[in-house]
Amino acid sequence: MNVLVIGSGAREHALCRSLSLDPAVTALHCAPGNAGIAEVAELHQVDALDGEAVSALAVELGAELVIVGPEAPLVAGVADAVREAGIPVFGPSKEAAQLEGSKAFAKDVMAAAGVPTARSYVCTTPEEVAEALDAFGAPYVVKDDGLAAGKGVVVTDDLEAAAAHAAGCDRVVIEEFLDGPEVSLFAITDGVSVVPLQPAQDFKRALDGDEGPNTGGMGAYSPLPWADPKLVEEVLETVLQPTVDEMRHRGTPFSGLLYAGLAITGRGVRVIEFNARFGDPETQVVLARLKTPLAGVLKAAATGDLADLPALRWSDDAAVTVVIASHNYPDTPRTGDPISGLAEVAAEDAPHAYVLHAGTKYDGADRDTVVSAGGRVLSVTATGTDLTEARERAYKAVERIGLDGSQHRTDIAAKAAAGA
């Protein structure tokens, strides 16, 4: 199979790494990719938001499957353009991607499907915002209705900060605060059948102890030893399948990756948000545990053949990923800093630990030097017989990496590993 992956982050590197290990994949391309992806796939320059350019590249390469990684191209309709070219594509249509592109749309779908979620108000004026914030009280949960690269949500006890975030958005969803631990659950769907993956937990806050500002994610782990063994089955029945059924009934079937961000509250499971693609950094740990070759699974979703797919096979190992972020992230990050230690990790820690690139590039023509090119720079991922071993291996590899001014959390999966 000739496969083209669209995107340039650690999620796409994780996808490309898994695809490169799949015997069915005979050619692997990525556009635009990054310095790490270049080691496992042939890179091509393309505007990922330009559907015509992406579909033209896919035709030129003879791609038999296109995988659209990030949310922005999906919301822009890139998957539609590829489908119109007659090429199977893993990723929802522009209309279906509104499950992530609009929080208000997602709430409407959840209400129609009977999916449990937080009570909420959609606000467009300062007066509506003030009323909603007053109705729910602290902690205040304010979400930009549109895409915001994982940083559009503010959860705060500060009324002024909540109102200020709302004022910076055209339309916001203000909702009740959901207590309890959060879980990320991915599901692959062809618009009819739904195949859930293994759950993971990510860490949104920048600093240890879940302090500091929200980020795109500073680390993740899987499995969740503290979770109810029936959690995946319950979410499939009450959240994932009803949502996919409702989208199909609306005439906008959702195929691709449906991501449910969940809160395990005292009143049961509640949906915090939907995403229309693999989440980052959870993808890094979920794919590290998937034993079934990836390409065939994604192709089945793209061609409507998911019902015929054998049950997925999973490793019993645990996986942990730690994000190394650049100086000043999540504000304006500093870029262009050289990265050292990548070869040492490859030589000393493989195959149990490895580095997935997020925001990196080669320093000009010098392909020996990799430099930072974004806020989240690397995802150091490791597996082990349990979370304790996976953590030890991940942080041992992290210590080998040199990036001036970089930051990372030291407590990823610590509580879960300790049984807390």
XYZ file of C-alpha atoms in Angstrom, residues 27-349:
323
model
C 5.733 3.402 0.105
C 5.267 6.072 2.781
C 4.999 9.808 2.148
C 4.326 12.753 4.448
C 3.537 16.379 3.672
C 4.961 18.601 4.939
C 6.432 16.448 7.737
C 9.358 17.340 9.988
C 12.972 16.338 10.650
C 12.018 13.165 12.515
C 9.394 12.017 10.030
C 12.037 12.369 7.289
C 13.754 9.302 8.752
C 10.777 7.015 8.012
C 8.904 8.724 5.151
C 9.599 10.725 2.003
C 8.695 14.372 2.612
C 6.851 16.688 0.232
C 6.089 20.373 0.489
C 2.384 21.186 0.353
C -0.061 23.632 1.907
C -1.937 21.239 4.192
C -4.998 23.532 4.125
C -5.233 23.491 0.315
C -7.478 20.596 -0.668
C -6.688 20.851 -4.364
C -2.932 20.845 -3.706
C -3.183 17.858 -1.354
C -5.352 15.847 -3.753
C -3.031 16.703 -6.660
C -0.042 15.472 -4.640
C -1.886 12.266 -3.750
C -2.677 11.626 -7.421
C 0.920 12.396 -8.438
C 2.286 9.960 -5.855
C -0.216 7.243 -6.714
C -1.378 7.175 -3.093
C -3.801 4.392 -2.215
C -4.632 5.876 1.191
C -4.402 9.451 2.475
C -4.433 10.105 6.232
C -5.199 13.675 7.300
C -3.655 14.227 10.727
C -4.480 17.745 12.012
C -7.872 19.309 12.629
C -7.459 22.489 10.565
C -7.190 20.701 7.168
C -10.202 18.543 8.062
C -12.333 21.562 8.953
C -11.095 23.196 5.726
C -12.451 20.265 3.689
C -9.177 18.672 2.585
C -10.579 15.147 3.005
C -13.465 16.030 0.647
C -11.039 17.107 -2.075
C -9.098 13.844 -1.804
C -12.311 11.784 -1.925
C -13.416 13.665 -5.027
C -10.140 12.560 -6.633
C -11.203 8.962 -6.025
C -8.614 8.176 -3.360
C -9.598 6.564 -0.026
C -9.010 9.020 2.796
C -8.949 8.559 6.557
C -10.599 11.673 7.934
C -14.083 13.178 8.084
C -15.698 15.534 5.601
C -15.747 19.286 6.208
C -19.335 19.092 7.449
C -18.667 16.143 9.770
C -15.483 17.757 11.110
C -17.680 20.456 12.644
C -17.901 18.085 15.606
C -14.528 19.607 16.447
C -14.745 22.815 14.444
C -17.712 24.114 16.451
C -18.323 23.376 20.128
C -21.916 24.606 19.686
C -22.501 22.151 16.823
C -21.087 19.313 18.924
C -23.413 20.196 21.803
C -26.376 20.119 19.413
C -25.390 16.675 18.122
C -24.901 15.376 21.660
C -28.335 16.642 22.694
C -29.991 14.957 19.705
C -28.092 11.696 20.304
C -28.756 11.638 24.044
C -25.037 11.742 24.839
C -24.248 12.757 28.451
C -22.342 16.035 28.615
C -22.039 19.220 30.672
C -24.896 21.718 30.728
C -23.896 24.743 28.659
C -24.804 28.074 27.108
C -23.700 29.415 23.724
C -22.905 33.120 24.067
C -22.225 35.864 21.526
C -22.596 39.054 23.628
C -20.963 40.287 26.850
C -24.400 40.255 28.482
C -24.943 36.587 27.632
C -21.452 35.758 28.879
C -22.066 37.518 32.208
C -25.362 35.689 32.704
C -23.847 32.291 31.900
C -20.844 32.784 34.169
C -23.159 33.841 36.984
C -25.461 30.861 36.395
C -22.729 28.260 36.720
C -20.358 29.966 39.140
C -16.725 28.999 39.740
C -14.762 27.150 38.503
C -15.625 28.847 35.215
C -15.283 26.839 31.985
C -15.066 29.029 28.859
C -14.494 27.481 25.428
C -13.833 29.217 22.138
C -16.477 27.848 19.761
C -13.937 27.397 16.944
C -10.537 25.765 16.539
C -7.805 27.047 18.820
C -4.998 24.457 18.546
C -5.830 22.935 21.917
C -5.551 26.273 23.736
C -9.094 27.636 23.356
C -10.330 26.512 26.768
C -9.946 28.384 30.045
C -10.847 26.799 33.383
C -10.436 29.310 36.191
C -11.806 30.563 39.499
C -11.048 34.126 38.346
C -14.215 35.745 37.015
C -12.288 38.518 35.259
C -10.020 36.031 33.491
C -13.029 34.009 32.361
C -14.768 37.100 31.001
C -11.574 38.288 29.290
C -11.162 34.961 27.474
C -14.783 35.102 26.341
C -14.300 38.667 25.096
C -11.499 37.501 22.826
C -13.758 35.011 21.012
C -16.505 35.625 18.464
C -18.696 32.964 20.028
C -18.108 30.951 23.197
C -19.558 27.962 24.953
C -19.755 28.407 28.713
C -20.517 25.252 30.648
C -20.668 23.692 34.080
C -17.422 22.411 35.537
C -17.107 18.618 35.444
C -15.299 17.079 38.411
C -13.371 13.819 38.312
C -10.462 12.450 36.287
C -10.322 12.946 32.523
C -9.939 10.201 29.931
C -9.246 10.322 26.206
C -10.870 7.585 24.156
C -10.302 7.290 20.394
C -12.586 5.376 18.074
C -12.094 4.483 14.424
C -15.292 4.586 12.388
C -16.430 4.254 8.780
C -19.680 6.094 9.524
C -21.547 2.954 10.588
C -19.273 0.612 12.551
C -17.265 1.954 15.502
C -14.036 0.359 16.783
C -12.780 1.882 20.053
C -9.058 1.998 20.823
C -7.469 1.772 24.280
C -8.045 4.725 26.623
C -5.322 7.184 27.597
C -4.932 10.176 29.864
C -3.156 13.371 28.896
C -1.840 16.309 30.889
C -3.003 19.710 29.669
C -1.400 22.052 32.189
C 2.127 23.292 31.563
C 3.556 22.639 35.021
C 3.871 19.799 37.507
C 0.871 19.222 39.747
C -1.473 20.403 36.998
C -0.458 24.007 37.565
C 0.081 26.749 34.990
C -1.713 27.550 31.744
C -3.478 25.100 29.444
C -1.338 23.725 26.609
C -1.830 21.393 23.688
C -0.721 18.586 26.018
C 2.503 17.937 27.956
C 2.402 14.158 28.161
C 0.184 11.080 28.283
C 0.018 7.457 29.348
C -1.877 4.251 28.654
C -3.401 2.007 29.969
C -5.339 3.479 32.894
C -5.002 1.014 35.790
C -7.530 2.942 37.878
C -10.307 2.968 35.263
C -13.368 0.706 35.329
C -12.696 -2.318 33.063
C -16.106 -1.722 31.469
C -15.352 1.932 30.651
C -14.631 1.420 26.938
C -17.757 -0.693 26.451
C -19.879 1.880 28.289
C -18.536 4.814 26.260
C -19.035 2.880 23.021
C -22.696 2.299 23.887
C -23.571 5.690 25.387
C -21.306 8.118 23.490
C -19.484 6.870 20.406
C -22.075 4.750 18.602
C -24.977 7.181 19.275
C -22.897 10.088 17.956
C -21.884 8.240 14.777
C -25.512 7.153 14.272
C -26.787 10.723 14.728
C -24.253 12.109 12.234
C -25.340 9.511 9.661
C -29.017 10.283 10.254
C -28.274 13.974 9.595
C -26.848 13.086 6.190
C -23.296 13.987 7.224
C -21.748 10.615 8.108
C -18.569 10.804 10.175
C -15.731 8.542 9.085
C -12.212 8.663 10.428
C -11.118 9.135 14.025
C -13.668 10.260 16.604
C -11.991 11.405 19.814
C -14.059 11.683 22.981
C -12.616 13.724 25.812
C -14.372 12.406 28.910
C -14.786 13.306 32.571
C -15.464 10.445 34.983
C -17.746 12.355 37.372
C -19.649 11.340 40.471
C -22.751 11.216 38.250
C -21.120 9.019 35.613
C -19.250 9.570 32.344
C -19.705 12.983 30.709
C -18.290 14.206 27.376
C -16.075 17.267 27.687
C -15.415 17.602 23.958
C -15.183 15.807 20.639
C -12.237 15.964 18.280
C -12.289 14.823 14.664
C -8.758 13.370 14.573
C -6.128 11.562 16.604
C -5.218 13.568 19.698
C -1.692 14.688 20.497
C 0.040 13.471 22.720
C -2.335 10.540 23.396
C -1.736 9.063 19.922
C 1.894 8.516 20.839
C 1.024 6.117 23.694
C -2.025 4.455 22.119
C -0.165 3.520 18.922
C 2.820 2.348 20.982
C 0.515 -0.361 22.386
C -1.340 -1.320 19.179
C -0.104 -4.654 17.789
C -2.495 -4.856 14.812
C -0.831 -3.334 11.705
C -2.202 0.189 11.305
C -2.612 0.666 7.556
C -5.262 -1.987 7.089
C -7.328 -0.617 9.970
C -7.345 2.933 8.596
C -7.973 1.708 5.039
C -11.000 -0.284 6.259
C -12.443 2.863 7.824
C -11.793 4.851 4.648
C -13.514 2.274 2.420
C -16.475 1.358 4.628
C -15.193 -2.125 5.458
C -14.685 -1.782 9.201
C -17.317 -4.399 10.052
C -15.132 -7.056 8.403
C -12.046 -6.132 10.438
C -10.812 -8.701 12.986
C -10.651 -7.559 16.611
C -7.687 -5.290 17.320
C -4.717 -6.793 19.145
C -3.028 -4.860 21.969
C 0.204 -5.173 23.895
C -0.064 -5.658 27.656
C 2.810 -3.187 28.034
C 2.296 0.314 29.350
C 3.353 3.426 27.430
C 4.312 6.915 28.602
C 5.152 9.984 26.533
C 6.771 13.163 27.851
C 6.624 16.367 25.819
C 9.713 18.569 25.665
C 8.571 22.112 24.947
C 10.518 25.171 23.914
C 11.336 28.205 26.029
C 8.259 30.339 26.814
C 5.675 27.765 25.657
C 2.629 28.035 25.574
C 3.080 31.762 25.007
C 5.259 32.863 22.086
C 7.803 30.029 21.953
C 11.432 30.528 21.063
C 12.504 28.561 17.998
C 15.748 27.841 16.150
C 17.578 26.270 19.104
C 19.764 23.227 18.265
C 18.658 19.873 19.665
C 21.241 17.369 20.914
C 20.995 13.824 22.216
C 18.730 12.362 19.522
C 21.382 9.915 18.293
C 22.168 8.886 21.863
C 18.537 7.973 22.557
C 18.399 5.969 19.329
C 21.628 4.153 20.237
C 21.097 3.609 23.963
C 17.339 3.409 24.590
